[in-house]
Coordinates of C-alpha atoms in Angstrom, one line a residue:
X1 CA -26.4 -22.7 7.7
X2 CA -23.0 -23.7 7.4
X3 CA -19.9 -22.0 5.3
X4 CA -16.5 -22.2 4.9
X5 CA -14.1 -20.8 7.5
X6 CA -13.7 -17.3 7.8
X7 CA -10.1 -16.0 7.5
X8 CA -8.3 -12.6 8.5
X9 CA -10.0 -10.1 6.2
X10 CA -7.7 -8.2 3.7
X11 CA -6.7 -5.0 3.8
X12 CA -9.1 -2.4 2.1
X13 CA -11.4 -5.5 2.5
X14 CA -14.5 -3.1 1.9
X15 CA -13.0 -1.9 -1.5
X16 CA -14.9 -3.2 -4.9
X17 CA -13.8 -6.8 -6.0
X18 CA -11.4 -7.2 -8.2
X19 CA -13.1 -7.4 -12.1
X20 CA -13.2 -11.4 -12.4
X21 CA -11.3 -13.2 -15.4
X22 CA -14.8 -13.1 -17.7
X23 CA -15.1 -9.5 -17.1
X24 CA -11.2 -8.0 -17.8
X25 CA -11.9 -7.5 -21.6
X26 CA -13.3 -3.9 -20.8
X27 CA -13.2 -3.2 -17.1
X28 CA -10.0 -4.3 -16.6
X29 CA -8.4 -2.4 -19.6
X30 CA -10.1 1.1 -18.8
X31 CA -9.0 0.8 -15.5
X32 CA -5.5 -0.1 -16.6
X33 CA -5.6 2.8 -19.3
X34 CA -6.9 5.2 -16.8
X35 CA -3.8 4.5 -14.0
X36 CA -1.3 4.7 -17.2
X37 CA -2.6 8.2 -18.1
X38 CA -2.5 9.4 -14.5
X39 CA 1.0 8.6 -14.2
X40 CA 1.8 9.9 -17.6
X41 CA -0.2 13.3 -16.4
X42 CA 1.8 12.9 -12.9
X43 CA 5.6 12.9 -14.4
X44 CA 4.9 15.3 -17.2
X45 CA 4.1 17.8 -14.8
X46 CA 7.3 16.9 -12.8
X47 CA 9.3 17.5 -16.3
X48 CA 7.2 20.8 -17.0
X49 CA 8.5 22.1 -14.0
X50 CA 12.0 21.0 -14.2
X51 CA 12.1 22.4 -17.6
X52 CA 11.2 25.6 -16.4
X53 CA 13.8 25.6 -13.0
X54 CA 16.5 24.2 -15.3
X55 CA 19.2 26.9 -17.2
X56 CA 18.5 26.7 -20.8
X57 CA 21.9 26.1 -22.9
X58 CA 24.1 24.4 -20.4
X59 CA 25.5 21.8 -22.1
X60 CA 27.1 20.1 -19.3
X61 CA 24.6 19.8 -17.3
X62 CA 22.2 18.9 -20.3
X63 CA 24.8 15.9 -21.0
X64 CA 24.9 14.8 -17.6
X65 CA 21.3 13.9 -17.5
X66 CA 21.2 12.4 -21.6
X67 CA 24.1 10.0 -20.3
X68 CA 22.8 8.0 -16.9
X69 CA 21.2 4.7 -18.5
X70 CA 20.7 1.9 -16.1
X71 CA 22.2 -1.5 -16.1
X72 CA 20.0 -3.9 -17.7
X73 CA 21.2 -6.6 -15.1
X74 CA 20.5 -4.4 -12.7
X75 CA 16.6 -4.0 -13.2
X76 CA 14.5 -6.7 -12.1
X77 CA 13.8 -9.9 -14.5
X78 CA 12.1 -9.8 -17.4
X79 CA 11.8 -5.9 -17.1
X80 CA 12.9 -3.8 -20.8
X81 CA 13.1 -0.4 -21.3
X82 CA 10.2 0.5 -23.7
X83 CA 10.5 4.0 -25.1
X84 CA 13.2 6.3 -24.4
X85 CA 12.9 10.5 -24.8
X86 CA 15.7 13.4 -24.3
X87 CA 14.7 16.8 -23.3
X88 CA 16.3 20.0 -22.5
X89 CA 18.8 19.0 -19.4
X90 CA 16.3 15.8 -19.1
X91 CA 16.2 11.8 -20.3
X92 CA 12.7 10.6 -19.6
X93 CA 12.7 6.4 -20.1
X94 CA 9.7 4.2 -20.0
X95 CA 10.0 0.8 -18.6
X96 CA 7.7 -2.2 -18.2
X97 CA 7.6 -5.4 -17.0
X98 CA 6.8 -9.5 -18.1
X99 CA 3.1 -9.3 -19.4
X100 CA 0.9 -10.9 -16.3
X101 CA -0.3 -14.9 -16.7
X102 CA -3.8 -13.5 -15.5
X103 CA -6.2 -11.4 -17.5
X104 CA -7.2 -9.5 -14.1
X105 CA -3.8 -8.0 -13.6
X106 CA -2.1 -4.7 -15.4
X107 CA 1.4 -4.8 -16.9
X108 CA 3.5 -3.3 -14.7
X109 CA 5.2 0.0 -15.8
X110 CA 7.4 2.7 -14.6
X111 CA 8.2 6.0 -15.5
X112 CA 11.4 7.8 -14.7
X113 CA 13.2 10.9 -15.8
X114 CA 16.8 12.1 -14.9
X115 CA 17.2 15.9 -15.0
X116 CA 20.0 18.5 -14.3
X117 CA 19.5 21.3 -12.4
X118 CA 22.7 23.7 -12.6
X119 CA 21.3 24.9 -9.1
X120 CA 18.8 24.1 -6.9
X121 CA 18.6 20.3 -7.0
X122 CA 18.0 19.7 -2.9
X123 CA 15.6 22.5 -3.1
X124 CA 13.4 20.8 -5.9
X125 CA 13.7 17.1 -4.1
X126 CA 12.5 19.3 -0.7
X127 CA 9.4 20.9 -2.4
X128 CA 8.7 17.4 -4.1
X129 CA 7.8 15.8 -0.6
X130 CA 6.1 18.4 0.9
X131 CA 3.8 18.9 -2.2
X132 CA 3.0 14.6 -2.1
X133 CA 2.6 15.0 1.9
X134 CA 0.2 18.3 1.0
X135 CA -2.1 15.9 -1.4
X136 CA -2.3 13.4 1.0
X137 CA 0.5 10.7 0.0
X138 CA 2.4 8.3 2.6
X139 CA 5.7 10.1 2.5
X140 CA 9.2 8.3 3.9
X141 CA 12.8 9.7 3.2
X142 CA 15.1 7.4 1.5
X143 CA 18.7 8.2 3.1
X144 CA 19.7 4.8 1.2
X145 CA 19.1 6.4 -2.1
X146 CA 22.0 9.2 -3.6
X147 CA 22.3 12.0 -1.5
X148 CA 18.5 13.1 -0.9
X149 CA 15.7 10.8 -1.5
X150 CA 11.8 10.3 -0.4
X151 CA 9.5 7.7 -1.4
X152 CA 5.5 8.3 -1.6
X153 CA 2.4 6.3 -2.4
X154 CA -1.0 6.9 -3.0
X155 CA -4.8 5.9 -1.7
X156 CA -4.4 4.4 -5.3
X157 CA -1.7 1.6 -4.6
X158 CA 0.6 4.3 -6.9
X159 CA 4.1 4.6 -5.8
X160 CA 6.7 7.8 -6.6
X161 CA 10.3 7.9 -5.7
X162 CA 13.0 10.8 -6.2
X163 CA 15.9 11.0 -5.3
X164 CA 19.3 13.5 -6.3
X165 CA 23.2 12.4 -6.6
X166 CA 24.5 16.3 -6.4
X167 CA 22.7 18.6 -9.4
X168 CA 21.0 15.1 -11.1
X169 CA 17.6 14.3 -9.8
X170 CA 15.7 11.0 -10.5
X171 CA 12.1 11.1 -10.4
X172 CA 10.4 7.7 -10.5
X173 CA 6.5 6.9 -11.3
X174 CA 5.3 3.4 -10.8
X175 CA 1.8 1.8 -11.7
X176 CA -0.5 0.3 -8.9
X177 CA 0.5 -3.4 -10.5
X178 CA 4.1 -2.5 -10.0
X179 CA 5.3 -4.3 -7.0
X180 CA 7.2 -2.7 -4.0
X181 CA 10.5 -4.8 -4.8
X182 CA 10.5 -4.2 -8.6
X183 CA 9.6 -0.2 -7.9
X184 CA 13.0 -0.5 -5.3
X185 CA 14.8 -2.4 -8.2
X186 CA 14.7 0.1 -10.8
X187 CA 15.3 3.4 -8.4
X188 CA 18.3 0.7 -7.6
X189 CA 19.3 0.4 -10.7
X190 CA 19.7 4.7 -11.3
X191 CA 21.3 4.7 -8.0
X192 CA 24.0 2.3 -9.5
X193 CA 24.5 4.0 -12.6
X194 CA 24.9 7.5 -10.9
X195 CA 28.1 5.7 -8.3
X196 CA 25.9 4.8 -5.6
X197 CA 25.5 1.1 -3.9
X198 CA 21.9 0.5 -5.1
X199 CA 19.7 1.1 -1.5
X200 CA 18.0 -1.0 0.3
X201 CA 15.1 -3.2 -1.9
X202 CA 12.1 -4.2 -0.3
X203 CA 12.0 -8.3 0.1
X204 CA 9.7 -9.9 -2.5
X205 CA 6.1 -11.4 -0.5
X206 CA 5.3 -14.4 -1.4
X207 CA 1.3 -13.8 -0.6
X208 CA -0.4 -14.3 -4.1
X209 CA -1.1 -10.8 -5.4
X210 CA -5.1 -12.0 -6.0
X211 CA -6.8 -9.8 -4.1
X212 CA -10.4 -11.8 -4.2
X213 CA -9.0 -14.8 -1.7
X214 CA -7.7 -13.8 2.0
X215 CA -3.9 -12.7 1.7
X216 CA -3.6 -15.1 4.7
X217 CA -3.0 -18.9 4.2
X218 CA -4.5 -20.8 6.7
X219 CA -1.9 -23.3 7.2
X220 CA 0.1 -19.9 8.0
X221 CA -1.1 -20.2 11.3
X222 CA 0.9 -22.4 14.7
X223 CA -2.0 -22.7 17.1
X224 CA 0.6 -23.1 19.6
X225 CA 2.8 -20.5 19.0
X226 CA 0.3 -17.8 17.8
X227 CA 2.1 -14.8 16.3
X228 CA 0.3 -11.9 18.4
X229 CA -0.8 -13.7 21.6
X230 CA -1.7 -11.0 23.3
X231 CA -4.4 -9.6 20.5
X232 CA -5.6 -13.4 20.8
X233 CA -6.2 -13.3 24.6
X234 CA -8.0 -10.3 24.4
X235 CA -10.5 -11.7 22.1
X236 CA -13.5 -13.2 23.2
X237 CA -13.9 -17.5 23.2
X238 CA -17.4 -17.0 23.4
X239 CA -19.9 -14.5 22.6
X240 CA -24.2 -15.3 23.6
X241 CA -24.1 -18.7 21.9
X242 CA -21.5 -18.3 19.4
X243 CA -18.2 -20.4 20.3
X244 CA -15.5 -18.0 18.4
X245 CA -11.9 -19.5 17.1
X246 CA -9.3 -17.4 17.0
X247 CA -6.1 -16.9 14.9
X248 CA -3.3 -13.9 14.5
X249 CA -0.5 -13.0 12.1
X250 CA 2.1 -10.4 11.8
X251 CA 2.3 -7.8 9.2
X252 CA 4.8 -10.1 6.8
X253 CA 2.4 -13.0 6.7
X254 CA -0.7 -10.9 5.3
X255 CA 0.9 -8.4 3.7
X256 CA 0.8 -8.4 -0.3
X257 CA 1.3 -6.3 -3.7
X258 CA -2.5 -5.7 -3.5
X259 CA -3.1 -2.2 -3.0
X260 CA -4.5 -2.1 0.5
X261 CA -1.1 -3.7 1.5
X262 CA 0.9 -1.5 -0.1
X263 CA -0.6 2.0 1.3
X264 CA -0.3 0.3 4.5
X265 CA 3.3 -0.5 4.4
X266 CA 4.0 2.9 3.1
X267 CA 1.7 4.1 6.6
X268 CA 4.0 1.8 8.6
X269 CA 7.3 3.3 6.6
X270 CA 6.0 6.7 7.5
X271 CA 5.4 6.1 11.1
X272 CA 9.2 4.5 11.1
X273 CA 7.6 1.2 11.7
X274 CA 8.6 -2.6 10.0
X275 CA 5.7 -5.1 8.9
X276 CA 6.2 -7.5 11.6
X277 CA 5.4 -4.1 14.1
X278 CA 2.4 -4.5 12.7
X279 CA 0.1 -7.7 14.5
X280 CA -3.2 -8.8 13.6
X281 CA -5.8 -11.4 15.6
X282 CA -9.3 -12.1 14.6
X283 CA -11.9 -14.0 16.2
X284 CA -14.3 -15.8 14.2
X285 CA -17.4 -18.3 14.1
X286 CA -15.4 -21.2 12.5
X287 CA -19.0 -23.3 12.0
X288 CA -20.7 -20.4 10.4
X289 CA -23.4 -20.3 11.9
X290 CA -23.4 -16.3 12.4
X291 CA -22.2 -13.4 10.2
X292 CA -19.4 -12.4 13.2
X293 CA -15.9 -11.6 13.1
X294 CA -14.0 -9.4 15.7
X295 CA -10.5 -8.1 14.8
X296 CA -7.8 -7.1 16.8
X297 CA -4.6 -4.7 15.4
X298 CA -1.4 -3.5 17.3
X299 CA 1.2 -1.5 15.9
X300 CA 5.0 -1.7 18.0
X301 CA 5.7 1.8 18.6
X302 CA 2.8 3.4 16.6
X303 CA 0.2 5.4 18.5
X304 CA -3.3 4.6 19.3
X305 CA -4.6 7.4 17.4
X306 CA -2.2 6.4 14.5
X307 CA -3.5 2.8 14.6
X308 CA -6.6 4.3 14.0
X309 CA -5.9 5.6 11.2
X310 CA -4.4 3.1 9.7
X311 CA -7.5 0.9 10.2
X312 CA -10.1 3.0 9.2
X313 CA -7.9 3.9 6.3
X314 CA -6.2 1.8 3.9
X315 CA -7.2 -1.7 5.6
X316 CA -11.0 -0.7 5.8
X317 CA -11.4 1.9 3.6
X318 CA -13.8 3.5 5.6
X319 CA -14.9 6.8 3.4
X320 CA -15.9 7.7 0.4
X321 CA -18.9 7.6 -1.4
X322 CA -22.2 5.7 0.5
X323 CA -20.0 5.2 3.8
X324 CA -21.3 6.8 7.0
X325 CA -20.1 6.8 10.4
X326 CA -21.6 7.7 13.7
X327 CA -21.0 6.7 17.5
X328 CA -22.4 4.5 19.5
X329 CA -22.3 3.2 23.1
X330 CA -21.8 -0.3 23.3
X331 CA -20.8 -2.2 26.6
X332 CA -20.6 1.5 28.7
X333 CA -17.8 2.5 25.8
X334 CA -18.2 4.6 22.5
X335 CA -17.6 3.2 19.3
X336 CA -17.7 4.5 15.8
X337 CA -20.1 2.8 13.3
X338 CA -19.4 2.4 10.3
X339 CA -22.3 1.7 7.0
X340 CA -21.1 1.0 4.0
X341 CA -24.1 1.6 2.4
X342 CA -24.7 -1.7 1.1
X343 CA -27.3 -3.5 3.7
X344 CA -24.9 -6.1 4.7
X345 CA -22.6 -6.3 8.2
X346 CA -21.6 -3.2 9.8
X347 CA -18.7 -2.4 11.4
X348 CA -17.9 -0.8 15.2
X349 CA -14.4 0.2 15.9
X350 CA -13.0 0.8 19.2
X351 CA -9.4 2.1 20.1
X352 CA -8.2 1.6 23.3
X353 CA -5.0 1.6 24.9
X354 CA -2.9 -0.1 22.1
X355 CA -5.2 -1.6 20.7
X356 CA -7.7 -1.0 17.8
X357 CA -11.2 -3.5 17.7
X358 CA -13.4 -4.0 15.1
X359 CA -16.9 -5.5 15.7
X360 CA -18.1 -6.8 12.2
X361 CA -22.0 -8.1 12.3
X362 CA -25.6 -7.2 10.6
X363 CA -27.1 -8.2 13.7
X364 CA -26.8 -4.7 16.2
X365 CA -27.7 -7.4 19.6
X366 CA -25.0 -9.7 18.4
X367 CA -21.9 -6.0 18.0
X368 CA -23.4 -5.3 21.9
X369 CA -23.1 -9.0 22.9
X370 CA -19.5 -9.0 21.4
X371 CA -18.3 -5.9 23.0
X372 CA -19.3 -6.4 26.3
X373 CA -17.3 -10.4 25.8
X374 CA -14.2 -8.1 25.6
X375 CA -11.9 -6.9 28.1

């Protein structure tokens, strides 16, 4: 039996595959529709209740909020402002961005509304990120952003931002196949528009956004000069009969647009951590001749139980429907199991230290063989 090499698994790598090129006509277009009307559900209930906190009949304030139009140099390229809507003491815009070249991929679109409050502003942007951190969102504040700012995503790839320059409040709702940098652009652009220097923006990745192929180039890798040398040494060379290679990135290299990446740099943001905090070293059977893969994680600065997290969350997706876990004892140490439900390779994770290991094999002989062959 031979096959290809195996390479650093994705983020979310347990997630459904992406709906190939032959297939978009239907399930790629409902799926697309359904995101669309969930952010369209999302910021109407954000105006609802502005339009209820708001004064009726100050037309000041009302003004205030019809006037602030971004710079069209200011948003990123190839973006237009689709439909445009004013509101009591609110100016809702839609924008989206350059159709895709694939048939897989969304059009990009974001939503945003500018609304005056003639009192209570910071009180309105405070309740905002408690209510995304109650529902489960990856919350940051955004200090770079006016004078009050957070930024949130979703299990869903989904990102929000507000932010308030004194009594105006932007509110900002971006679909999954909106990018990071172009999300930063256009909260950039309002932040211009209202006096202020435009933020930080998130650097553009240049890992293709194709979420079927690893996010991690092969050639990416310097055998000798490997990025997290540590994770690599604690990996196992050999394991029963099955010689193991071993590679390691940081967060930059492997981190994308796809979804998986994106809730996992807003868990990084969250924790106060940068991408390259985040290392990553895998140990594989490069002749595949067996179905094993180990994977080591570090996080600078993050704790072990956070790292944990992290791992079983966004990059393994480990829950939901048909996914059980239970513990086992492998090597005199417990580790949780994890079934996806599918019949094929399971997966034992161990944290430990600062570390996080996942086992990934069908064969149960071959996870105890592997976890006694580490440290």
């Amino acid at each position: 039996m031979t096959n290809h090499k195996t390479p650093l698994p994705e983020p979310a790598s347990r997630r459904p595959s992406p709906t190939r090129p032959d297939q978009a006509g239907g399930a790629g277009r409902t799926s697309g529709a359904i995101a669309l009307l969930a952010l369209i559900v999302a910021i109407g209930a954000f105006a609802l209740v502005a339009w209820r906190t708001v004064a009726p009949g100050d037309a000041g304030c009302q003004e205030a909020a019809w006037d602030v139009s971004p710079a069209d140099a200011d948003l990123p390229d190839g973006w237009t402002v689709s439909a445009t809507q004013y509101d009591l003491n609110r100016k809702t815009l839609s924008f989206l961005g350059p159709m895709p070249l694939d048939e897989v991929s969304g059009q990009a679109v974001v939503y945003a509304t500018v609304t005056c409050f003639p009192q209570g502003a910071a009180d309105a942007v405070t309740r905002s990120a408690a209510a995304a951190k109650a529902a489960g969102q990856s919350v940051i504040d955004r200090d770079d952003l006016g004078d009050q700012g957070f930024s949130a995503a979703d299990d869903t790839g989904s990102v929000f931002q507000q932010f308030r320059h004194g009594d105006l409040v932007v509110y900002l709702a971006a679909s999954g196949d909106t990018s990071a940098t172009e999300v930063d652009e256009v909260a950039s652009a309002f932040d211009k528009a209202l006096g202020g220097d435009g933020g930080s923006i998130t650097p553009p990745s240049d890992i293709p956004t194709d979420t079927s192929e690893s996010p991690l180039p092969e050639d990416s890798f310097a055998a000798e000069s490997p990025a997290a040398p540590d994770l690599v040494a604690a990996l196992p060379t050999q394991v029963g009969s099955v010689t193991m290679t071993a590679d390691s990135a940081s967060g930059s290299t492997i981190l994308g647009e796809d979804q998986g990446s994106r809730a996992i740099l807003a868990a990084l943001r969250a924790a106060g951590r940068q991408p390259d905090d985040l290392l990553v070293a895998q140990a594989y059977d490069e002749l595949g001749e067996s179905d094993l893969a180990i994977l080591g994680v570090s996080v600078n600065g993050m704790p072990i139980a956070a790292i944990k997290n992290l791992v079983l969350g966004p990059w393994l997706a480990a829950s939901g429907d048909g996914v059980t876990r239970d513990t086992v004892t492998l090597a005199g140490k417990t580790w949780t199991r994890i079934d996806y439900g599918d019949g094929g390779t399971l997966d034992y994770l161990l944290a430990e230290g600062d570390k996080v290991f996942v086992i990934t094999t069908a064969d149960p002989d071959l996870a105890a063989e592997a976890a006694a062959a580490l440290p």
